[in-house]
PDB file of N, CA, C and O in Angstrom:
ATOM      1  N   MET A   1      -5.570 -17.115   5.329  1.00 59.00           N
ATOM      2  CA  MET A   1      -6.054 -15.871   4.751  1.00 59.00           C
ATOM      3  C   MET A   1      -6.578 -14.979   5.865  1.00 59.00           C
ATOM      4  O   MET A   1      -7.341 -15.434   6.720  1.00 59.00           O
ATOM      5  N   PRO A   2      -6.191 -13.703   5.874  1.00 68.00           N
ATOM      6  CA  PRO A   2      -6.669 -12.805   6.920  1.00 68.00           C
ATOM      7  C   PRO A   2      -8.162 -12.514   6.754  1.00 68.00           C
ATOM      8  O   PRO A   2      -8.705 -12.594   5.640  1.00 68.00           O
ATOM      9  N   ALA A   3      -8.805 -12.194   7.844  1.00 84.00           N
ATOM     10  CA  ALA A   3     -10.227 -11.872   7.811  1.00 84.00           C
ATOM     11  C   ALA A   3     -10.446 -10.564   7.058  1.00 84.00           C
ATOM     12  O   ALA A   3      -9.669  -9.621   7.185  1.00 84.00           O
ATOM     13  N   VAL A   4     -11.516 -10.521   6.284  1.00 83.00           N
ATOM     14  CA  VAL A   4     -11.854  -9.321   5.518  1.00 83.00           C
ATOM     15  C   VAL A   4     -13.021  -8.640   6.220  1.00 83.00           C
ATOM     16  O   VAL A   4     -14.035  -9.272   6.505  1.00 83.00           O
ATOM     17  N   HIS A   5     -12.863  -7.362   6.547  1.00 88.00           N
ATOM     18  CA  HIS A   5     -13.909  -6.618   7.235  1.00 88.00           C
ATOM     19  C   HIS A   5     -14.455  -5.528   6.336  1.00 88.00           C
ATOM     20  O   HIS A   5     -13.697  -4.823   5.675  1.00 88.00           O
ATOM     21  N   VAL A   6     -15.791  -5.413   6.332  1.00 91.00           N
ATOM     22  CA  VAL A   6     -16.462  -4.347   5.589  1.00 91.00           C
ATOM     23  C   VAL A   6     -17.527  -3.771   6.512  1.00 91.00           C
ATOM     24  O   VAL A   6     -18.308  -4.525   7.098  1.00 91.00           O
ATOM     25  N   THR A   7     -17.546  -2.468   6.652  1.00 91.00           N
ATOM     26  CA  THR A   7     -18.548  -1.843   7.515  1.00 91.00           C
ATOM     27  C   THR A   7     -19.718  -1.355   6.675  1.00 91.00           C
ATOM     28  O   THR A   7     -19.540  -0.865   5.555  1.00 91.00           O
ATOM     29  N   VAL A   8     -20.916  -1.508   7.236  1.00 93.00           N
ATOM     30  CA  VAL A   8     -22.132  -1.040   6.569  1.00 93.00           C
ATOM     31  C   VAL A   8     -22.470   0.322   7.163  1.00 93.00           C
ATOM     32  O   VAL A   8     -22.707   0.447   8.358  1.00 93.00           O
ATOM     33  N   ARG A   9     -22.492   1.330   6.325  1.00 93.00           N
ATOM     34  CA  ARG A   9     -22.793   2.692   6.784  1.00 93.00           C
ATOM     35  C   ARG A   9     -24.201   3.097   6.346  1.00 93.00           C
ATOM     36  O   ARG A   9     -24.572   2.887   5.185  1.00 93.00           O
ATOM     37  N   ASP A  10     -24.951   3.658   7.233  1.00 94.00           N
ATOM     38  CA  ASP A  10     -26.304   4.163   6.943  1.00 94.00           C
ATOM     39  C   ASP A  10     -27.194   3.103   6.299  1.00 94.00           C
ATOM     40  O   ASP A  10     -27.960   3.400   5.379  1.00 94.00           O
ATOM     41  N   ASN A  11     -27.081   1.859   6.759  1.00 94.00           N
ATOM     42  CA  ASN A  11     -27.871   0.731   6.218  1.00 94.00           C
ATOM     43  C   ASN A  11     -27.712   0.562   4.712  1.00 94.00           C
ATOM     44  O   ASN A  11     -28.602   0.064   4.033  1.00 94.00           O
ATOM     45  N   ASN A  12     -26.593   0.997   4.167  1.00 94.00           N
ATOM     46  CA  ASN A  12     -26.350   0.878   2.732  1.00 94.00           C
ATOM     47  C   ASN A  12     -25.616  -0.441   2.468  1.00 94.00           C
ATOM     48  O   ASN A  12     -24.396  -0.488   2.343  1.00 94.00           O
ATOM     49  N   VAL A  13     -26.407  -1.508   2.366  1.00 95.00           N
ATOM     50  CA  VAL A  13     -25.854  -2.850   2.194  1.00 95.00           C
ATOM     51  C   VAL A  13     -25.250  -3.012   0.797  1.00 95.00           C
ATOM     52  O   VAL A  13     -24.226  -3.692   0.635  1.00 95.00           O
ATOM     53  N   ASP A  14     -25.866  -2.388  -0.191  1.00 95.00           N
ATOM     54  CA  ASP A  14     -25.357  -2.511  -1.562  1.00 95.00           C
ATOM     55  C   ASP A  14     -23.934  -1.972  -1.680  1.00 95.00           C
ATOM     56  O   ASP A  14     -23.081  -2.582  -2.315  1.00 95.00           O
ATOM     57  N   GLN A  15     -23.693  -0.844  -1.044  1.00 95.00           N
ATOM     58  CA  GLN A  15     -22.354  -0.240  -1.084  1.00 95.00           C
ATOM     59  C   GLN A  15     -21.349  -1.132  -0.351  1.00 95.00           C
ATOM     60  O   GLN A  15     -20.223  -1.327  -0.813  1.00 95.00           O
ATOM     61  N   ALA A  16     -21.781  -1.721   0.781  1.00 95.00           N
ATOM     62  CA  ALA A  16     -20.900  -2.608   1.546  1.00 95.00           C
ATOM     63  C   ALA A  16     -20.597  -3.880   0.741  1.00 95.00           C
ATOM     64  O   ALA A  16     -19.463  -4.365   0.741  1.00 95.00           O
ATOM     65  N   LEU A  17     -21.600  -4.396   0.054  1.00 96.00           N
ATOM     66  CA  LEU A  17     -21.410  -5.589  -0.772  1.00 96.00           C
ATOM     67  C   LEU A  17     -20.437  -5.315  -1.917  1.00 96.00           C
ATOM     68  O   LEU A  17     -19.568  -6.129  -2.229  1.00 96.00           O
ATOM     69  N   LYS A  18     -20.561  -4.132  -2.506  1.00 96.00           N
ATOM     70  CA  LYS A  18     -19.658  -3.728  -3.579  1.00 96.00           C
ATOM     71  C   LYS A  18     -18.222  -3.647  -3.071  1.00 96.00           C
ATOM     72  O   LYS A  18     -17.283  -4.118  -3.726  1.00 96.00           O
ATOM     73  N   ALA A  19     -18.053  -3.082  -1.869  1.00 95.00           N
ATOM     74  CA  ALA A  19     -16.725  -2.964  -1.269  1.00 95.00           C
ATOM     75  C   ALA A  19     -16.157  -4.350  -0.961  1.00 95.00           C
ATOM     76  O   ALA A  19     -14.970  -4.611  -1.174  1.00 95.00           O
ATOM     77  N   LEU A  20     -17.013  -5.249  -0.468  1.00 95.00           N
ATOM     78  CA  LEU A  20     -16.575  -6.611  -0.155  1.00 95.00           C
ATOM     79  C   LEU A  20     -16.110  -7.332  -1.411  1.00 95.00           C
ATOM     80  O   LEU A  20     -15.034  -7.948  -1.421  1.00 95.00           O
ATOM     81  N   LYS A  21     -16.891  -7.243  -2.471  1.00 95.00           N
ATOM     82  CA  LYS A  21     -16.522  -7.895  -3.729  1.00 95.00           C
ATOM     83  C   LYS A  21     -15.199  -7.354  -4.258  1.00 95.00           C
ATOM     84  O   LYS A  21     -14.361  -8.107  -4.752  1.00 95.00           O
ATOM     85  N   LYS A  22     -15.000  -6.051  -4.118  1.00 95.00           N
ATOM     86  CA  LYS A  22     -13.769  -5.421  -4.583  1.00 95.00           C
ATOM     87  C   LYS A  22     -12.571  -5.945  -3.799  1.00 95.00           C
ATOM     88  O   LYS A  22     -11.526  -6.268  -4.368  1.00 95.00           O
ATOM     89  N   LYS A  23     -12.731  -6.062  -2.466  1.00 95.00           N
ATOM     90  CA  LYS A  23     -11.649  -6.569  -1.628  1.00 95.00           C
ATOM     91  C   LYS A  23     -11.335  -8.029  -1.969  1.00 95.00           C
ATOM     92  O   LYS A  23     -10.166  -8.415  -2.053  1.00 95.00           O
ATOM     93  N   LEU A  24     -12.382  -8.843  -2.144  1.00 94.00           N
ATOM     94  CA  LEU A  24     -12.177 -10.252  -2.476  1.00 94.00           C
ATOM     95  C   LEU A  24     -11.494 -10.393  -3.832  1.00 94.00           C
ATOM     96  O   LEU A  24     -10.635 -11.257  -4.019  1.00 94.00           O
ATOM     97  N   GLN A  25     -11.872  -9.548  -4.778  1.00 95.00           N
ATOM     98  CA  GLN A  25     -11.252  -9.565  -6.103  1.00 95.00           C
ATOM     99  C   GLN A  25      -9.766  -9.243  -5.987  1.00 95.00           C
ATOM    100  O   GLN A  25      -8.921  -9.906  -6.578  1.00 95.00           O
ATOM    101  N   ARG A  26      -9.447  -8.209  -5.188  1.00 93.00           N
ATOM    102  CA  ARG A  26      -8.059  -7.807  -4.999  1.00 93.00           C
ATOM    103  C   ARG A  26      -7.236  -8.909  -4.339  1.00 93.00           C
ATOM    104  O   ARG A  26      -6.060  -9.093  -4.660  1.00 93.00           O
ATOM    105  N   GLU A  27      -7.856  -9.627  -3.411  1.00 92.00           N
ATOM    106  CA  GLU A  27      -7.167 -10.712  -2.703  1.00 92.00           C
ATOM    107  C   GLU A  27      -6.982 -11.935  -3.593  1.00 92.00           C
ATOM    108  O   GLU A  27      -6.178 -12.811  -3.279  1.00 92.00           O
ATOM    109  N   GLY A  28      -7.758 -12.021  -4.673  1.00 91.00           N
ATOM    110  CA  GLY A  28      -7.643 -13.167  -5.569  1.00 91.00           C
ATOM    111  C   GLY A  28      -8.492 -14.353  -5.151  1.00 91.00           C
ATOM    112  O   GLY A  28      -8.227 -15.480  -5.559  1.00 91.00           O
ATOM    113  N   VAL A  29      -9.515 -14.100  -4.345  1.00 93.00           N
ATOM    114  CA  VAL A  29     -10.360 -15.182  -3.832  1.00 93.00           C
ATOM    115  C   VAL A  29     -11.170 -15.814  -4.954  1.00 93.00           C
ATOM    116  O   VAL A  29     -11.257 -17.043  -5.050  1.00 93.00           O
ATOM    117  N   PHE A  30     -11.764 -15.005  -5.817  1.00 94.00           N
ATOM    118  CA  PHE A  30     -12.597 -15.533  -6.896  1.00 94.00           C
ATOM    119  C   PHE A  30     -11.771 -16.388  -7.853  1.00 94.00           C
ATOM    120  O   PHE A  30     -12.197 -17.449  -8.298  1.00 94.00           O
ATOM    121  N   ARG A  31     -10.579 -15.921  -8.134  1.00 92.00           N
ATOM    122  CA  ARG A  31      -9.681 -16.650  -9.029  1.00 92.00           C
ATOM    123  C   ARG A  31      -9.300 -18.005  -8.425  1.00 92.00           C
ATOM    124  O   ARG A  31      -9.287 -19.026  -9.094  1.00 92.00           O
ATOM    125  N   GLU A  32      -9.011 -17.974  -7.125  1.00 92.00           N
ATOM    126  CA  GLU A  32      -8.654 -19.194  -6.404  1.00 92.00           C
ATOM    127  C   GLU A  32      -9.816 -20.189  -6.402  1.00 92.00           C
ATOM    128  O   GLU A  32      -9.622 -21.384  -6.600  1.00 92.00           O
ATOM    129  N   MET A  33     -11.032 -19.686  -6.194  1.00 94.00           N
ATOM    130  CA  MET A  33     -12.212 -20.559  -6.196  1.00 94.00           C
ATOM    131  C   MET A  33     -12.385 -21.197  -7.565  1.00 94.00           C
ATOM    132  O   MET A  33     -12.693 -22.396  -7.662  1.00 94.00           O
ATOM    133  N   LYS A  34     -12.195 -20.425  -8.602  1.00 93.00           N
ATOM    134  CA  LYS A  34     -12.341 -20.943  -9.958  1.00 93.00           C
ATOM    135  C   LYS A  34     -11.314 -22.040 -10.228  1.00 93.00           C
ATOM    136  O   LYS A  34     -11.635 -23.081 -10.815  1.00 93.00           O
ATOM    137  N   LEU A  35     -10.069 -21.823  -9.776  1.00 92.00           N
ATOM    138  CA  LEU A  35      -9.021 -22.817  -9.986  1.00 92.00           C
ATOM    139  C   LEU A  35      -9.293 -24.102  -9.212  1.00 92.00           C
ATOM    140  O   LEU A  35      -8.985 -25.197  -9.678  1.00 92.00           O
ATOM    141  N   ARG A  36      -9.853 -23.989  -8.022  1.00 94.00           N
ATOM    142  CA  ARG A  36     -10.090 -25.155  -7.175  1.00 94.00           C
ATOM    143  C   ARG A  36     -11.392 -25.885  -7.488  1.00 94.00           C
ATOM    144  O   ARG A  36     -11.706 -26.897  -6.864  1.00 94.00           O
ATOM    145  N   ARG A  37     -12.162 -25.358  -8.435  1.00 95.00           N
ATOM    146  CA  ARG A  37     -13.438 -25.977  -8.781  1.00 95.00           C
ATOM    147  C   ARG A  37     -13.243 -27.395  -9.305  1.00 95.00           C
ATOM    148  O   ARG A  37     -14.075 -28.254  -9.092  1.00 95.00           O
ATOM    149  N   SER A  38     -12.144 -27.619 -10.018  1.00 95.00           N
ATOM    150  CA  SER A  38     -11.869 -28.959 -10.539  1.00 95.00           C
ATOM    151  C   SER A  38     -10.389 -29.256 -10.387  1.00 95.00           C
ATOM    152  O   SER A  38      -9.578 -28.348 -10.204  1.00 95.00           O
ATOM    153  N   TYR A  39     -10.043 -30.533 -10.476  1.00 95.00           N
ATOM    154  CA  TYR A  39      -8.655 -30.946 -10.304  1.00 95.00           C
ATOM    155  C   TYR A  39      -7.816 -30.475 -11.480  1.00 95.00           C
ATOM    156  O   TYR A  39      -8.246 -30.540 -12.637  1.00 95.00           O
ATOM    157  N   GLU A  40      -6.622 -30.024 -11.178  1.00 94.00           N
ATOM    158  CA  GLU A  40      -5.694 -29.578 -12.211  1.00 94.00           C
ATOM    159  C   GLU A  40      -4.444 -30.447 -12.119  1.00 94.00           C
ATOM    160  O   GLU A  40      -3.805 -30.512 -11.067  1.00 94.00           O
ATOM    161  N   LYS A  41      -4.133 -31.118 -13.212  1.00 96.00           N
ATOM    162  CA  LYS A  41      -2.962 -31.978 -13.218  1.00 96.00           C
ATOM    163  C   LYS A  41      -1.708 -31.139 -12.996  1.00 96.00           C
ATOM    164  O   LYS A  41      -1.660 -29.987 -13.405  1.00 96.00           O
ATOM    165  N   PRO A  42      -0.689 -31.728 -12.347  1.00 96.00           N
ATOM    166  CA  PRO A  42       0.541 -30.970 -12.096  1.00 96.00           C
ATOM    167  C   PRO A  42       1.165 -30.393 -13.367  1.00 96.00           C
ATOM    168  O   PRO A  42       1.673 -29.278 -13.361  1.00 96.00           O
ATOM    169  N   SER A  43       1.104 -31.146 -14.468  1.00 97.00           N
ATOM    170  CA  SER A  43       1.683 -30.635 -15.716  1.00 97.00           C
ATOM    171  C   SER A  43       0.891 -29.436 -16.233  1.00 97.00           C
ATOM    172  O   SER A  43       1.467 -28.476 -16.748  1.00 97.00           O
ATOM    173  N   GLU A  44      -0.449 -29.488 -16.080  1.00 96.00           N
ATOM    174  CA  GLU A  44      -1.286 -28.354 -16.502  1.00 96.00           C
ATOM    175  C   GLU A  44      -1.009 -27.132 -15.617  1.00 96.00           C
ATOM    176  O   GLU A  44      -0.957 -26.000 -16.098  1.00 96.00           O
ATOM    177  N   ARG A  45      -0.827 -27.390 -14.328  1.00 95.00           N
ATOM    178  CA  ARG A  45      -0.552 -26.302 -13.387  1.00 95.00           C
ATOM    179  C   ARG A  45       0.763 -25.615 -13.735  1.00 95.00           C
ATOM    180  O   ARG A  45       0.867 -24.385 -13.750  1.00 95.00           O
ATOM    181  N   LYS A  46       1.769 -26.433 -14.040  1.00 97.00           N
ATOM    182  CA  LYS A  46       3.079 -25.897 -14.392  1.00 97.00           C
ATOM    183  C   LYS A  46       2.975 -25.031 -15.656  1.00 97.00           C
ATOM    184  O   LYS A  46       3.533 -23.939 -15.726  1.00 97.00           O
ATOM    185  N   ALA A  47       2.236 -25.541 -16.651  1.00 97.00           N
ATOM    186  CA  ALA A  47       2.083 -24.807 -17.915  1.00 97.00           C
ATOM    187  C   ALA A  47       1.340 -23.493 -17.684  1.00 97.00           C
ATOM    188  O   ALA A  47       1.720 -22.441 -18.226  1.00 97.00           O
ATOM    189  N   ARG A  48       0.291 -23.532 -16.857  1.00 95.00           N
ATOM    190  CA  ARG A  48      -0.487 -22.325 -16.563  1.00 95.00           C
ATOM    191  C   ARG A  48       0.376 -21.294 -15.841  1.00 95.00           C
ATOM    192  O   ARG A  48       0.374 -20.109 -16.203  1.00 95.00           O
ATOM    193  N   GLU A  49       1.114 -21.743 -14.841  1.00 96.00           N
ATOM    194  CA  GLU A  49       1.949 -20.814 -14.089  1.00 96.00           C
ATOM    195  C   GLU A  49       3.042 -20.204 -14.958  1.00 96.00           C
ATOM    196  O   GLU A  49       3.373 -19.030 -14.826  1.00 96.00           O
ATOM    197  N   LYS A  50       3.593 -21.005 -15.871  1.00 98.00           N
ATOM    198  CA  LYS A  50       4.626 -20.493 -16.778  1.00 98.00           C
ATOM    199  C   LYS A  50       4.031 -19.430 -17.710  1.00 98.00           C
ATOM    200  O   LYS A  50       4.627 -18.368 -17.929  1.00 98.00           O
ATOM    201  N   ALA A  51       2.832 -19.713 -18.234  1.00 97.00           N
ATOM    202  CA  ALA A  51       2.164 -18.756 -19.119  1.00 97.00           C
ATOM    203  C   ALA A  51       1.846 -17.459 -18.374  1.00 97.00           C
ATOM    204  O   ALA A  51       2.000 -16.359 -18.920  1.00 97.00           O
ATOM    205  N   GLU A  52       1.415 -17.583 -17.107  1.00 95.00           N
ATOM    206  CA  GLU A  52       1.129 -16.395 -16.313  1.00 95.00           C
ATOM    207  C   GLU A  52       2.391 -15.571 -16.076  1.00 95.00           C
ATOM    208  O   GLU A  52       2.355 -14.343 -16.124  1.00 95.00           O
ATOM    209  N   ALA A  53       3.498 -16.255 -15.838  1.00 97.00           N
ATOM    210  CA  ALA A  53       4.763 -15.553 -15.617  1.00 97.00           C
ATOM    211  C   ALA A  53       5.184 -14.796 -16.871  1.00 97.00           C
ATOM    212  O   ALA A  53       5.644 -13.654 -16.799  1.00 97.00           O
ATOM    213  N   VAL A  54       5.021 -15.425 -18.026  1.00 98.00           N
ATOM    214  CA  VAL A  54       5.363 -14.780 -19.300  1.00 98.00           C
ATOM    215  C   VAL A  54       4.487 -13.544 -19.502  1.00 98.00           C
ATOM    216  O   VAL A  54       4.965 -12.473 -19.869  1.00 98.00           O
ATOM    217  N   ARG A  55       3.181 -13.702 -19.227  1.00 97.00           N
ATOM    218  CA  ARG A  55       2.245 -12.594 -19.371  1.00 97.00           C
ATOM    219  C   ARG A  55       2.632 -11.434 -18.456  1.00 97.00           C
ATOM    220  O   ARG A  55       2.629 -10.268 -18.865  1.00 97.00           O
ATOM    221  N   ARG A  56       2.969 -11.762 -17.210  1.00 97.00           N
ATOM    222  CA  ARG A  56       3.386 -10.736 -16.244  1.00 97.00           C
ATOM    223  C   ARG A  56       4.638 -10.015 -16.711  1.00 97.00           C
ATOM    224  O   ARG A  56       4.735  -8.788 -16.627  1.00 97.00           O
ATOM    225  N   ALA A  57       5.627 -10.781 -17.207  1.00 98.00           N
ATOM    226  CA  ALA A  57       6.887 -10.191 -17.660  1.00 98.00           C
ATOM    227  C   ALA A  57       6.655  -9.254 -18.836  1.00 98.00           C
ATOM    228  O   ALA A  57       7.223  -8.153 -18.893  1.00 98.00           O
ATOM    229  N   ARG A  58       5.815  -9.672 -19.780  1.00 98.00           N
ATOM    230  CA  ARG A  58       5.510  -8.817 -20.939  1.00 98.00           C
ATOM    231  C   ARG A  58       4.826  -7.530 -20.506  1.00 98.00           C
ATOM    232  O   ARG A  58       5.124  -6.442 -21.013  1.00 98.00           O
ATOM    233  N   LYS A  59       3.893  -7.672 -19.565  1.00 97.00           N
ATOM    234  CA  LYS A  59       3.169  -6.496 -19.086  1.00 97.00           C
ATOM    235  C   LYS A  59       4.119  -5.522 -18.397  1.00 97.00           C
ATOM    236  O   LYS A  59       4.057  -4.309 -18.623  1.00 97.00           O
ATOM    237  N   MET A  60       5.014  -6.054 -17.564  1.00 97.00           N
ATOM    238  CA  MET A  60       5.984  -5.197 -16.881  1.00 97.00           C
ATOM    239  C   MET A  60       6.906  -4.506 -17.874  1.00 97.00           C
ATOM    240  O   MET A  60       7.233  -3.325 -17.720  1.00 97.00           O
ATOM    241  N   GLU A  61       7.307  -5.232 -18.915  1.00 96.00           N
ATOM    242  CA  GLU A  61       8.177  -4.653 -19.946  1.00 96.00           C
ATOM    243  C   GLU A  61       7.461  -3.524 -20.687  1.00 96.00           C
ATOM    244  O   GLU A  61       8.031  -2.467 -20.951  1.00 96.00           O
ATOM    245  N   ARG A  62       6.176  -3.759 -21.017  1.00 95.00           N
ATOM    246  CA  ARG A  62       5.383  -2.720 -21.686  1.00 95.00           C
ATOM    247  C   ARG A  62       5.291  -1.479 -20.813  1.00 95.00           C
ATOM    248  O   ARG A  62       5.466  -0.353 -21.283  1.00 95.00           O
ATOM    249  N   LYS A  63       5.008  -1.675 -19.526  1.00 95.00           N
ATOM    250  CA  LYS A  63       4.896  -0.531 -18.609  1.00 95.00           C
ATOM    251  C   LYS A  63       6.222   0.202 -18.478  1.00 95.00           C
ATOM    252  O   LYS A  63       6.263   1.422 -18.417  1.00 95.00           O
ATOM    253  N   ARG A  64       7.332  -0.559 -18.431  1.00 95.00           N
ATOM    254  CA  ARG A  64       8.648   0.067 -18.306  1.00 95.00           C
ATOM    255  C   ARG A  64       8.950   0.911 -19.534  1.00 95.00           C
ATOM    256  O   ARG A  64       9.395   2.058 -19.427  1.00 95.00           O
ATOM    257  N   LEU A  65       8.660   0.368 -20.723  1.00 93.00           N
ATOM    258  CA  LEU A  65       8.891   1.120 -21.959  1.00 93.00           C
ATOM    259  C   LEU A  65       8.008   2.366 -22.026  1.00 93.00           C
ATOM    260  O   LEU A  65       8.439   3.419 -22.490  1.00 93.00           O
ATOM    261  N   GLU A  66       6.768   2.219 -21.544  1.00 92.00           N
ATOM    262  CA  GLU A  66       5.844   3.352 -21.548  1.00 92.00           C
ATOM    263  C   GLU A  66       6.367   4.455 -20.629  1.00 92.00           C
ATOM    264  O   GLU A  66       6.315   5.647 -20.973  1.00 92.00           O
ATOM    265  N   ARG A  67       6.888   4.082 -19.470  1.00 93.00           N
ATOM    266  CA  ARG A  67       7.433   5.063 -18.530  1.00 93.00           C
ATOM    267  C   ARG A  67       8.636   5.780 -19.110  1.00 93.00           C
ATOM    268  O   ARG A  67       8.841   6.965 -18.880  1.00 93.00           O
ATOM    269  N   GLU A  68       9.461   5.045 -19.863  1.00 91.00           N
ATOM    270  CA  GLU A  68      10.666   5.637 -20.435  1.00 91.00           C
ATOM    271  C   GLU A  68      10.379   6.428 -21.696  1.00 91.00           C
ATOM    272  O   GLU A  68      11.271   7.055 -22.242  1.00 91.00           O
ATOM    273  N   GLY A  69       9.146   6.378 -22.188  1.00 85.00           N
ATOM    274  CA  GLY A  69       8.754   7.194 -23.310  1.00 85.00           C
ATOM    275  C   GLY A  69       8.998   6.605 -24.693  1.00 85.00           C
ATOM    276  O   GLY A  69       9.214   7.343 -25.639  1.00 85.00           O
ATOM    277  N   PHE A  70       8.991   5.305 -24.813  1.00 75.00           N
ATOM    278  CA  PHE A  70       9.183   4.679 -26.128  1.00 75.00           C
ATOM    279  C   PHE A  70       7.884   4.442 -26.820  1.00 75.00           C
ATOM    280  O   PHE A  70       6.833   4.460 -26.315  1.00 75.00           O
TER     281      PHE A  70
END
């Protein structure tokens, strides 16, 4: 994973912390930590990944239809 850099401007630590959390969220770090908190059986992992793929496909289809004006 590449290093994440956040600069603190004018001693505004709260703003820097907010930016850091946003970057980590975008990178998927929190999600990864949650998944690694406990062991996931290979069959459960396969089922989860399949469900995520279905969800992604449906979302993309909805967006495509929305763009085309349906």
